[in-house]
PDB file of C-alpha atoms in Angstrom:
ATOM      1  CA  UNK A   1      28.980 -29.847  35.509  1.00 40.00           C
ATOM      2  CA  UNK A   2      25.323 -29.092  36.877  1.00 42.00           C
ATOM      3  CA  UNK A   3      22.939 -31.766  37.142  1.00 43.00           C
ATOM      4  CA  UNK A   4      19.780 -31.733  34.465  1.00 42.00           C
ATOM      5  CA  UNK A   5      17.360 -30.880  36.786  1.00 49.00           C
ATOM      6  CA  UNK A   6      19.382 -27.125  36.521  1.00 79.00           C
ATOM      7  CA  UNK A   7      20.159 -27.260  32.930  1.00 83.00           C
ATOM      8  CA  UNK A   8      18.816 -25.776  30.303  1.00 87.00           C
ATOM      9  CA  UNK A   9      19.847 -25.374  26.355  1.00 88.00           C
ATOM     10  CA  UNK A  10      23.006 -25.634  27.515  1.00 89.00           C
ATOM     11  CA  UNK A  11      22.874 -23.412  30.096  1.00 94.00           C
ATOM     12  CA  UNK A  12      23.141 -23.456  34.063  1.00 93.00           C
ATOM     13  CA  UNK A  13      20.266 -22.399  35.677  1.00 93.00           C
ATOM     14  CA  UNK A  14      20.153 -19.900  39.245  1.00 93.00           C
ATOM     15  CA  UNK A  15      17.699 -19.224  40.900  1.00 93.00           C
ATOM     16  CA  UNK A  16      18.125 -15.846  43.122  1.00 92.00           C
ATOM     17  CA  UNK A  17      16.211 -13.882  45.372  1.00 90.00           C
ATOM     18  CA  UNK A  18      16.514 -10.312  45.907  1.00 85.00           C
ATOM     19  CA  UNK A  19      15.927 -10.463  49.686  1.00 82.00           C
ATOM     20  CA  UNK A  20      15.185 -13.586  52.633  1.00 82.00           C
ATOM     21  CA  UNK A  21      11.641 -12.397  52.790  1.00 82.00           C
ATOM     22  CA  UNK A  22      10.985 -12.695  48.547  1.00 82.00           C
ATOM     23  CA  UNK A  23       8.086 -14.792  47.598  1.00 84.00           C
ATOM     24  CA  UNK A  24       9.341 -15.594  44.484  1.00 88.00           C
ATOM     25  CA  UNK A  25      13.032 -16.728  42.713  1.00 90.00           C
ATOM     26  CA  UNK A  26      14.430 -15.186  39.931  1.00 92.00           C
ATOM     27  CA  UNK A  27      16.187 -17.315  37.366  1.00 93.00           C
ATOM     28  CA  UNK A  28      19.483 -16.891  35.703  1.00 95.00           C
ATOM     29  CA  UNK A  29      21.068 -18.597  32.742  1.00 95.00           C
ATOM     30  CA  UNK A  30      24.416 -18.991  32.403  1.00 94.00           C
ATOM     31  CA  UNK A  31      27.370 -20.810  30.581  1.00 94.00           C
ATOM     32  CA  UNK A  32      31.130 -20.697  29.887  1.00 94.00           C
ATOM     33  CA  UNK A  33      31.958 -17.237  27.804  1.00 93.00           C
ATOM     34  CA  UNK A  34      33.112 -18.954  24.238  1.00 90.00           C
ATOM     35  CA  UNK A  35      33.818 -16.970  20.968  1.00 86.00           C
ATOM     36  CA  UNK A  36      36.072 -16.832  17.751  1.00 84.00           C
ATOM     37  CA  UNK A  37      36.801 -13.329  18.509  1.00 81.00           C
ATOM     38  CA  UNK A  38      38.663 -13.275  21.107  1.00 84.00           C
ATOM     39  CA  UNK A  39      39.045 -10.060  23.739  1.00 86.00           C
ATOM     40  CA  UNK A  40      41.789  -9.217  26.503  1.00 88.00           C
ATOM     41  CA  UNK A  41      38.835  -7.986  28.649  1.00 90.00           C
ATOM     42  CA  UNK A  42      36.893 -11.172  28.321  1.00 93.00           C
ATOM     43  CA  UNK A  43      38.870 -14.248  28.559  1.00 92.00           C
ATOM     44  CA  UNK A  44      37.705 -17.428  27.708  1.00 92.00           C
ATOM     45  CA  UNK A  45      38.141 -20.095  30.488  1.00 92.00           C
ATOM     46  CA  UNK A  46      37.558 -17.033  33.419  1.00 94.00           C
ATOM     47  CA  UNK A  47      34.598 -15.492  31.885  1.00 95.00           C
ATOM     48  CA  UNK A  48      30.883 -16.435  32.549  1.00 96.00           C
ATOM     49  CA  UNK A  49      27.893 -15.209  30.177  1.00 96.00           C
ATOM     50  CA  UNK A  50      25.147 -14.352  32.035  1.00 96.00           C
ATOM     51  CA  UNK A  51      20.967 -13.542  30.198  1.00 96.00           C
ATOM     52  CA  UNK A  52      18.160 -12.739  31.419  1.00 95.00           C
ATOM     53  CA  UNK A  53      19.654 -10.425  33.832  1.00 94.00           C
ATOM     54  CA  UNK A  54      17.102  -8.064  35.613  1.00 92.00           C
ATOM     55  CA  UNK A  55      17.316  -4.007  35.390  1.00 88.00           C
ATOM     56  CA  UNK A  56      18.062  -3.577  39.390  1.00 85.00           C
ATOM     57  CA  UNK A  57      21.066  -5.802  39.350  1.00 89.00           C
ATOM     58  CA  UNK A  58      24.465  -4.183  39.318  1.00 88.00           C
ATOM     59  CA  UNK A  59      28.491  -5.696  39.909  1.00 90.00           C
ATOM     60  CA  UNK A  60      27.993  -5.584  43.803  1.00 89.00           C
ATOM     61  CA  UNK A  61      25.006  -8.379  42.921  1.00 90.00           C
ATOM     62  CA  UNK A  62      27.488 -10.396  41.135  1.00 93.00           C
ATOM     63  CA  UNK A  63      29.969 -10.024  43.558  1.00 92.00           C
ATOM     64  CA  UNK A  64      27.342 -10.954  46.468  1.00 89.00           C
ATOM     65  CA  UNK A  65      26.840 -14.061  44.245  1.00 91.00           C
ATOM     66  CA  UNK A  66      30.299 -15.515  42.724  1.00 93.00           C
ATOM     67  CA  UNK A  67      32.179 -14.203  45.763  1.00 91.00           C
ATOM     68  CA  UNK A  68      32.452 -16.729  47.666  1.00 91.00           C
ATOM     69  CA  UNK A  69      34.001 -19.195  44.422  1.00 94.00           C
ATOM     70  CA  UNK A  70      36.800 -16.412  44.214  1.00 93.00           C
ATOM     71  CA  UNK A  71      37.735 -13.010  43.340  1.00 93.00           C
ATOM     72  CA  UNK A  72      35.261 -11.171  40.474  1.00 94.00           C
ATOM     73  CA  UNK A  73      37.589  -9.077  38.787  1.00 94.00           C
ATOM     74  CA  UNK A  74      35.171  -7.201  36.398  1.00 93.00           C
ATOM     75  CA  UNK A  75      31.482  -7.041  35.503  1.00 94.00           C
ATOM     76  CA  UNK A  76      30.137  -5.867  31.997  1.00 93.00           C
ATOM     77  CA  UNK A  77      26.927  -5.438  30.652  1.00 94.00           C
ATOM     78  CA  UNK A  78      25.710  -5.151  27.327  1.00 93.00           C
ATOM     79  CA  UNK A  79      21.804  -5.157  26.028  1.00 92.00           C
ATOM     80  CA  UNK A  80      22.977  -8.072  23.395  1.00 91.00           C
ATOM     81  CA  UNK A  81      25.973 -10.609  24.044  1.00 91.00           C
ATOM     82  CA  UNK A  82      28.704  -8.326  22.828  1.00 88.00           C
ATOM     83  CA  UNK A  83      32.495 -10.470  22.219  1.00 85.00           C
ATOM     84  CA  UNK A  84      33.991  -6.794  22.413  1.00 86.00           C
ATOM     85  CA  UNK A  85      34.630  -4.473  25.632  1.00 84.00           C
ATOM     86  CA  UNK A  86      32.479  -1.429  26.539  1.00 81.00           C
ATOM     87  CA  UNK A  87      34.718   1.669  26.420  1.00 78.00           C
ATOM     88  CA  UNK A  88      35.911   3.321  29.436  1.00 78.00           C
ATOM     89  CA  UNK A  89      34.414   6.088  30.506  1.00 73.00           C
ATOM     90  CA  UNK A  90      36.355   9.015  30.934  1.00 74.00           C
ATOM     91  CA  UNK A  91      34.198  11.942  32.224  1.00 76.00           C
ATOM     92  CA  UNK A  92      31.378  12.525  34.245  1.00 74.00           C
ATOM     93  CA  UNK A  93      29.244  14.781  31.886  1.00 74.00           C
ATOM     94  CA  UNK A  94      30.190  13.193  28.427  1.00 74.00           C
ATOM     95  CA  UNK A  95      29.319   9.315  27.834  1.00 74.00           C
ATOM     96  CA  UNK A  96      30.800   7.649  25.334  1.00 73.00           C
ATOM     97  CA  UNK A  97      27.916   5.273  25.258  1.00 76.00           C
ATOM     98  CA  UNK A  98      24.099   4.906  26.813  1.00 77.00           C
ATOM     99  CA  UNK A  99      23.570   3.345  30.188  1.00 78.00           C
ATOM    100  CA  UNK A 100      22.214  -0.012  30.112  1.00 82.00           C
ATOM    101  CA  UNK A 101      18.068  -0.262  30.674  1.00 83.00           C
ATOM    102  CA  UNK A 102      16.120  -2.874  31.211  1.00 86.00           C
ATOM    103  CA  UNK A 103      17.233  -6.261  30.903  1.00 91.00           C
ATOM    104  CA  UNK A 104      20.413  -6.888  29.658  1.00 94.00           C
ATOM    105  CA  UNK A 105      22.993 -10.204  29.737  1.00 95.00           C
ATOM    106  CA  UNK A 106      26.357  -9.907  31.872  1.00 95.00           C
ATOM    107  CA  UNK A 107      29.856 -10.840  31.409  1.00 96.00           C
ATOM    108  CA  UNK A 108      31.416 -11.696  34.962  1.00 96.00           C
ATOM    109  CA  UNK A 109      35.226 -12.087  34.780  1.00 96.00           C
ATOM    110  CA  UNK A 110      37.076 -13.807  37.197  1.00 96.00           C
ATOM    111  CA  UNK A 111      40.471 -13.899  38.776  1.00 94.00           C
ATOM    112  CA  UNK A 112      41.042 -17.348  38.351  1.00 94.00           C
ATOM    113  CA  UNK A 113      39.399 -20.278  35.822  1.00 94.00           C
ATOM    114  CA  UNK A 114      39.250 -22.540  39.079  1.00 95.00           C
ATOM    115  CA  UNK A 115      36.349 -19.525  40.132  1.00 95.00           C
ATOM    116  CA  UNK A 116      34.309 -19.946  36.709  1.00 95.00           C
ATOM    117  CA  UNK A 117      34.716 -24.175  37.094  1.00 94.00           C
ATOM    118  CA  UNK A 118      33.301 -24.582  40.186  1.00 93.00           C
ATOM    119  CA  UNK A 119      30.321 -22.049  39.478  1.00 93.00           C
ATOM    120  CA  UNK A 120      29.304 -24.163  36.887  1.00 93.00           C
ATOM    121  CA  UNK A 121      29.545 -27.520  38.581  1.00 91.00           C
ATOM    122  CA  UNK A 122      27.790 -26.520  41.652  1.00 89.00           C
ATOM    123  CA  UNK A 123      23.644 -27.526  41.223  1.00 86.00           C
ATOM    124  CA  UNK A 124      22.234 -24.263  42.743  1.00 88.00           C
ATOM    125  CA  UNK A 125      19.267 -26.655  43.991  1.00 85.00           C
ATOM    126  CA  UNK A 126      18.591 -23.427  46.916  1.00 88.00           C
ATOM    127  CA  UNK A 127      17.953 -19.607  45.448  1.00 90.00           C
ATOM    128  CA  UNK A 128      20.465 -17.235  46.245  1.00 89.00           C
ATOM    129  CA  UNK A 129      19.709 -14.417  48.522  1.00 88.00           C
ATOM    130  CA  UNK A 130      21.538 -11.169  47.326  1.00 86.00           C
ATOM    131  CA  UNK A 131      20.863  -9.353  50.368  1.00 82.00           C
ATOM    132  CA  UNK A 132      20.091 -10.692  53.865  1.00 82.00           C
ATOM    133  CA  UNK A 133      18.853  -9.089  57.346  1.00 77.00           C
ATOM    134  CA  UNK A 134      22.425  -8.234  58.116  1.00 74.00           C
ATOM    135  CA  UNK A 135      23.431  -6.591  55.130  1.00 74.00           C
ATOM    136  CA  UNK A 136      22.795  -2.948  54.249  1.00 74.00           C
ATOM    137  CA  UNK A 137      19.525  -2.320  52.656  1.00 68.00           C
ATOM    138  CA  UNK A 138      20.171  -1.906  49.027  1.00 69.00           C
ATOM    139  CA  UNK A 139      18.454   1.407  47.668  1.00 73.00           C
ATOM    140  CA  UNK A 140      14.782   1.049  46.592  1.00 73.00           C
ATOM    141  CA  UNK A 141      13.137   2.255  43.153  1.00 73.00           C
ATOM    142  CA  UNK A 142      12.190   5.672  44.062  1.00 84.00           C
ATOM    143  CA  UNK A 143      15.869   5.907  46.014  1.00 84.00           C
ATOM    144  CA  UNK A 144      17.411   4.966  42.438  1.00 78.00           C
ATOM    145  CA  UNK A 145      15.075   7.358  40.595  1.00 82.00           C
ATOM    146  CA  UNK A 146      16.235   9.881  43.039  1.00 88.00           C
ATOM    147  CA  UNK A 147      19.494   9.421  42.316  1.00 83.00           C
ATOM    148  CA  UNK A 148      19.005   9.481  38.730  1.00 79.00           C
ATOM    149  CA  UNK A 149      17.613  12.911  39.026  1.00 85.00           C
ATOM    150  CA  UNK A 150      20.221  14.076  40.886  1.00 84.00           C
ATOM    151  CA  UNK A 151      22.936  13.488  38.471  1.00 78.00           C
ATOM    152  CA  UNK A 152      20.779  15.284  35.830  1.00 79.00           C
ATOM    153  CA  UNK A 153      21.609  18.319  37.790  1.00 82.00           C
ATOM    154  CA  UNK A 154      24.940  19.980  36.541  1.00 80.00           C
ATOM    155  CA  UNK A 155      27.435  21.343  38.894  1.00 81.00           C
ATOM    156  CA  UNK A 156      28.429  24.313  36.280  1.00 84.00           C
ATOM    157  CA  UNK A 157      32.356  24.163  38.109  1.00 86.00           C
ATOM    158  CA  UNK A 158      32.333  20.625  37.512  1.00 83.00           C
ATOM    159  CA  UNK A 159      31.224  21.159  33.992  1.00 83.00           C
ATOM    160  CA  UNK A 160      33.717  23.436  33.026  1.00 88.00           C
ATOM    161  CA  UNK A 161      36.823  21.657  34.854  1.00 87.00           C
ATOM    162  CA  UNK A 162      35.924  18.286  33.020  1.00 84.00           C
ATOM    163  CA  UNK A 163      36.221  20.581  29.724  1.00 87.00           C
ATOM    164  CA  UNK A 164      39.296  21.999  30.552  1.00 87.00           C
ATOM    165  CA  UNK A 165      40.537  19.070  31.755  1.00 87.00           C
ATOM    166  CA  UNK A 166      39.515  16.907  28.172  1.00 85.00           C
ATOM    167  CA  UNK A 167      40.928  20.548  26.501  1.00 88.00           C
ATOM    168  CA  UNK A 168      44.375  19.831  28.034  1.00 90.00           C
ATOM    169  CA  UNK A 169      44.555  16.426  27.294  1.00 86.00           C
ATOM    170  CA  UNK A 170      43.659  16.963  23.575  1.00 87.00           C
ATOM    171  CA  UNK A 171      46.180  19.847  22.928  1.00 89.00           C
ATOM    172  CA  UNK A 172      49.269  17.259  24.552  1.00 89.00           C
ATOM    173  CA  UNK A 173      48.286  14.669  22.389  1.00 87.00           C
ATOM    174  CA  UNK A 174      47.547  17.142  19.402  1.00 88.00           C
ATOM    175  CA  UNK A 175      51.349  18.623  20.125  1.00 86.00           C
ATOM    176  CA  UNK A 176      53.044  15.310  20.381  1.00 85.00           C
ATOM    177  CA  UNK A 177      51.493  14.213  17.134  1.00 82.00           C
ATOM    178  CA  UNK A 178      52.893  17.245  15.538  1.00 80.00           C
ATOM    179  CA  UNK A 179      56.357  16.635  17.137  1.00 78.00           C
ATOM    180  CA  UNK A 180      56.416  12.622  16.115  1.00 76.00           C
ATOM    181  CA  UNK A 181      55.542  13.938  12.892  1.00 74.00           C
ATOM    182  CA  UNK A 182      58.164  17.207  12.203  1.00 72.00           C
ATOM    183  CA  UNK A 183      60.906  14.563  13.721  1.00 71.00           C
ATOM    184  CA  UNK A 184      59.391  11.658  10.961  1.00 68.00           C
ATOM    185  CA  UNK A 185      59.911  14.289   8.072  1.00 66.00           C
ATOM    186  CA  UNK A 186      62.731  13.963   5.291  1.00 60.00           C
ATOM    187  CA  UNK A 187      63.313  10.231   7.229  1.00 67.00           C
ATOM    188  CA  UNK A 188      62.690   6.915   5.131  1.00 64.00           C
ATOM    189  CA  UNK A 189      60.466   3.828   5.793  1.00 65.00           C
ATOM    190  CA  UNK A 190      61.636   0.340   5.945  1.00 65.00           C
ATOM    191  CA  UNK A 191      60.481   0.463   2.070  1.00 65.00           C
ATOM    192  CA  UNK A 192      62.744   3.540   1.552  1.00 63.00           C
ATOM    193  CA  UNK A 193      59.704   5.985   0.879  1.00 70.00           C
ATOM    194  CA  UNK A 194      59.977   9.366   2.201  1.00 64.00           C
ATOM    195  CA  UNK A 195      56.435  10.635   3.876  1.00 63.00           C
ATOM    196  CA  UNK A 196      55.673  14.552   2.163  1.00 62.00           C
ATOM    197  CA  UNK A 197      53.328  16.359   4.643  1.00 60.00           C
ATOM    198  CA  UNK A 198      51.665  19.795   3.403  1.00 58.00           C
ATOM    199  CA  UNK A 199      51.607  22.498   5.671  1.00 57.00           C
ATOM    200  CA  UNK A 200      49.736  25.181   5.640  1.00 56.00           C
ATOM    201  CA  UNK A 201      45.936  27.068   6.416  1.00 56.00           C
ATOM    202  CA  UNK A 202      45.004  24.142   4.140  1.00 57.00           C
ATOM    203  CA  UNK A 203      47.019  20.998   5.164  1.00 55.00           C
ATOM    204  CA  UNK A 204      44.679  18.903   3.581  1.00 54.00           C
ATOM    205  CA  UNK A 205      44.146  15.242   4.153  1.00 52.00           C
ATOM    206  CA  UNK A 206      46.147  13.700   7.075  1.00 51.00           C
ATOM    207  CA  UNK A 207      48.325  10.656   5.414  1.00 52.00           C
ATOM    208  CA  UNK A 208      46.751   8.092   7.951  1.00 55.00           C
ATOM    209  CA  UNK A 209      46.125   5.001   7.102  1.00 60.00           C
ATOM    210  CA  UNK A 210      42.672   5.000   8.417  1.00 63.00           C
ATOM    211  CA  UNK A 211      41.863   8.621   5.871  1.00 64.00           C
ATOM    212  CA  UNK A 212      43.318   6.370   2.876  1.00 68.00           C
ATOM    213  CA  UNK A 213      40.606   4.228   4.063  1.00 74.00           C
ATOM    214  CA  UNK A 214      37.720   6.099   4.277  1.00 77.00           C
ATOM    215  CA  UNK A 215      38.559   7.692   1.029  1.00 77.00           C
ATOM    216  CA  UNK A 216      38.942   4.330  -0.806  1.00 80.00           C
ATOM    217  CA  UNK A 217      35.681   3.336   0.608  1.00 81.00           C
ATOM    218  CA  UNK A 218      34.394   6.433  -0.374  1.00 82.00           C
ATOM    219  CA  UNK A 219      35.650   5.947  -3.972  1.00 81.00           C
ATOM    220  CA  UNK A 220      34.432   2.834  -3.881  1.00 80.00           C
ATOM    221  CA  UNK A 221      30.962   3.786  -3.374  1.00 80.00           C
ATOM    222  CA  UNK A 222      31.169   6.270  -5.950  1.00 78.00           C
ATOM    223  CA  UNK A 223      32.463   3.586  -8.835  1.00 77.00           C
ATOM    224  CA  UNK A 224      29.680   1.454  -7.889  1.00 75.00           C
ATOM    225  CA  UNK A 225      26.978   4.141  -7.835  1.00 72.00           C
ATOM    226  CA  UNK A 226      28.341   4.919 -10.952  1.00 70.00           C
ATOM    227  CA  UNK A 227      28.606   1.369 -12.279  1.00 67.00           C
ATOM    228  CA  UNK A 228      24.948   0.765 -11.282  1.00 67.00           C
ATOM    229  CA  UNK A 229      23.659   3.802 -12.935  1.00 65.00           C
ATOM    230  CA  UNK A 230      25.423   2.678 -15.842  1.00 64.00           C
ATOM    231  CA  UNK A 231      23.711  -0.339 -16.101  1.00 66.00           C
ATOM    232  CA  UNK A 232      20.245   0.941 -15.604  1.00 66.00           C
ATOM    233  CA  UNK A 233      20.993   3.207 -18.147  1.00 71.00           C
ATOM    234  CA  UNK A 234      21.962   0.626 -20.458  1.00 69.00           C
ATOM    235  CA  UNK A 235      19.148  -1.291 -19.764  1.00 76.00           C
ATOM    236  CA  UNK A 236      16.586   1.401 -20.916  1.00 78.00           C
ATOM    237  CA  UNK A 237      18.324   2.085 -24.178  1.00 80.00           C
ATOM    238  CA  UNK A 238      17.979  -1.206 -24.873  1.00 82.00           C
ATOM    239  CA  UNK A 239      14.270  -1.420 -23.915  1.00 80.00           C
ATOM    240  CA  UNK A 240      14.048   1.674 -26.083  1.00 83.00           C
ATOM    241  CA  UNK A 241      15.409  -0.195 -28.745  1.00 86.00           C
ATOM    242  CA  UNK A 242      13.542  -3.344 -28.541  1.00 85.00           C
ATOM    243  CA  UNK A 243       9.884  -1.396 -28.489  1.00 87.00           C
ATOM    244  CA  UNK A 244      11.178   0.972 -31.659  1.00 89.00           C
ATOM    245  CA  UNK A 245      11.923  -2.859 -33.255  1.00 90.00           C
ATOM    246  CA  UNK A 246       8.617  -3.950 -32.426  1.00 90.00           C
ATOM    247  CA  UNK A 247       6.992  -0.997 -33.848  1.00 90.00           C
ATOM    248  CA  UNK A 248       8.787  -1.385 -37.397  1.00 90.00           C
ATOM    249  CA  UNK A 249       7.608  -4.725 -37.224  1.00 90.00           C
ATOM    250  CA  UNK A 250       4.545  -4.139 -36.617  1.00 90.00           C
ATOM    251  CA  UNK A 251       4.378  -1.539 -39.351  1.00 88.00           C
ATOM    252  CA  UNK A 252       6.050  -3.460 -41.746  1.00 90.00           C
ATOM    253  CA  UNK A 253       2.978  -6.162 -41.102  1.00 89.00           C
ATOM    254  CA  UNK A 254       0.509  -3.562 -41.304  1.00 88.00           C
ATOM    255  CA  UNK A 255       1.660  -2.325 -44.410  1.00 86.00           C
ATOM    256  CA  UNK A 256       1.608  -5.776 -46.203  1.00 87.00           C
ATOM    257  CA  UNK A 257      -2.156  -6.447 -44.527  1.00 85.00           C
ATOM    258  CA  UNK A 258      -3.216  -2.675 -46.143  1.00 86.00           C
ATOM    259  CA  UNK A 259      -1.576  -3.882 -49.785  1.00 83.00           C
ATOM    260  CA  UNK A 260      -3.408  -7.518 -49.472  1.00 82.00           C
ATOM    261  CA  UNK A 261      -7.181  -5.706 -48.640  1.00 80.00           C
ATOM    262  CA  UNK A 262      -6.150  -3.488 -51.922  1.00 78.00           C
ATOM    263  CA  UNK A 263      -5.672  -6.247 -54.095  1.00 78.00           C
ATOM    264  CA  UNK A 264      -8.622  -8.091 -53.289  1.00 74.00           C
ATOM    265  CA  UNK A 265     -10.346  -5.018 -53.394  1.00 68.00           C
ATOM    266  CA  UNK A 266      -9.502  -3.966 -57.009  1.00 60.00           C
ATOM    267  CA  UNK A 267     -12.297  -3.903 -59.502  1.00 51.00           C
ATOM    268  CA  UNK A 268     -12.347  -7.513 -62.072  1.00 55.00           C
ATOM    269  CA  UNK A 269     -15.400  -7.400 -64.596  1.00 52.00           C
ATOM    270  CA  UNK A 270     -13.841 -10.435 -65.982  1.00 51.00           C
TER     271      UNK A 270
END
């Protein structure tokens, strides 16, 4: 492992520098990936967990950095430490989820555990330069704010053959769905139930198990709503009930008090 002079919390501590000519380091804090929940796409014993990871750093950083210890075989970024695996991305115009601003932490996968072992037993006593005078210039703010403009701009072509293309891919899985499920129709489970479909303008509910989910959930909800109601309800009848209990008693009292200023009252000549 890393000396103490470059550990911190637990973590390794790198300093980097964006260029040769930088008058300052940036530092980075990093450890062994380790989680309960265990992904495919981040394995423990080849996965490093990277924070305080800057906004203009990118794979090719991480590759400039941990290439030389062995292959990187994926880079993910996440504004929190995620266990799970950002979804692929599929087309050009329709995200499934937000790009990454700011600064975020890093998952760096590599090929081979021996890759993550020796990055965290080196003592990264000199910063890391992520681009030298021989390497290609990497693109500057405004070149990246450029860029980002540029994208904004919608080919209309483009547009409309990623549509068709999602279109086509939606009606062939749509199609086979309907085939698996003509072919599953009349045929028992393992349990010997037989699956009844309705057909129709009106199908109705799909029998999926994740529908019977949402609509237990959904009953669910409703019974405790209810249940809750119920019990506030049940609570104001019985404050009802206590004040009307309080008010006989209090007339019963008065009543008494009213008979007692009578009787001493009343008229004695002797």
């Amino acid at each position: 492992m890393a000396s103490s002079a470059t550990q911190i919390c637990g973590f390794l501590a790198i300093p980097v520098k964006y260029k040769e000519s930088s008058g300052a380091s940036h530092w980075l804090y990093c450890k062994a990936h380790s989680v309960r929940v265990k992904t495919a796409g981040k394995p423990v014993g080849r996965t490093l967990f990277v924070v305080n990871v800057p906004a203009f750093f990118t794979e090719d950083c991480f590759q400039k950095m941990f290439g030389e210890f062995g292959t990187v075989s994926n880079v993910f970024f996440h504004k929190k430490p995620t266990a799970s695996v950002p979804e692929e991305e599929t087309s050009n115009f329709f995200k499934k989820s937000e790009p990454v601003k700011g600064y975020k932490v890093a998952y760096v996968v590599f090929e081979k555990s021996s890759s993550l072992e020796a990055v965290l037993k080196l003592k990264w006593k000199t910063p890391k330069v992520l681009f030298r005078k021989q390497d290609k210039a990497p693109p500057s703010a405004v070149q990246r704010w450029n860029a980002a403009y540029d994208e904004q701009i919608t080919a209309v072509a483009d547009l409309q053959a990623d549509i068709d293309d999602f279109m086509r891919k939606f009606d062939e899985k749509a199609k086979g769905e309907a085939g698996n499920l003509k072919e599953s129709e009349g045929q028992a489970d393992e349990d010997g139930w037989i699956k009844v479909t309705k057909k129709g303008r009106k199908p109705g509910l799909a029998r999926k198990e994740s529908v019977e989910q949402r609509v237990l959930q959904k009953e669910s909800k409703k019974k405790a709503k209810k249940e809750l109601l119920n019990f506030y309800t049940f609570q104001i009848r019985e404050s009802k009930m206590n004040h009307l209990a309080e008010l006989r008693h209090k007339f019963e009292e008065d009543k008494k008090r009213i008979a007692q200023l009578r009787q001493s009252r009343r008229f004695r000549p002797f």
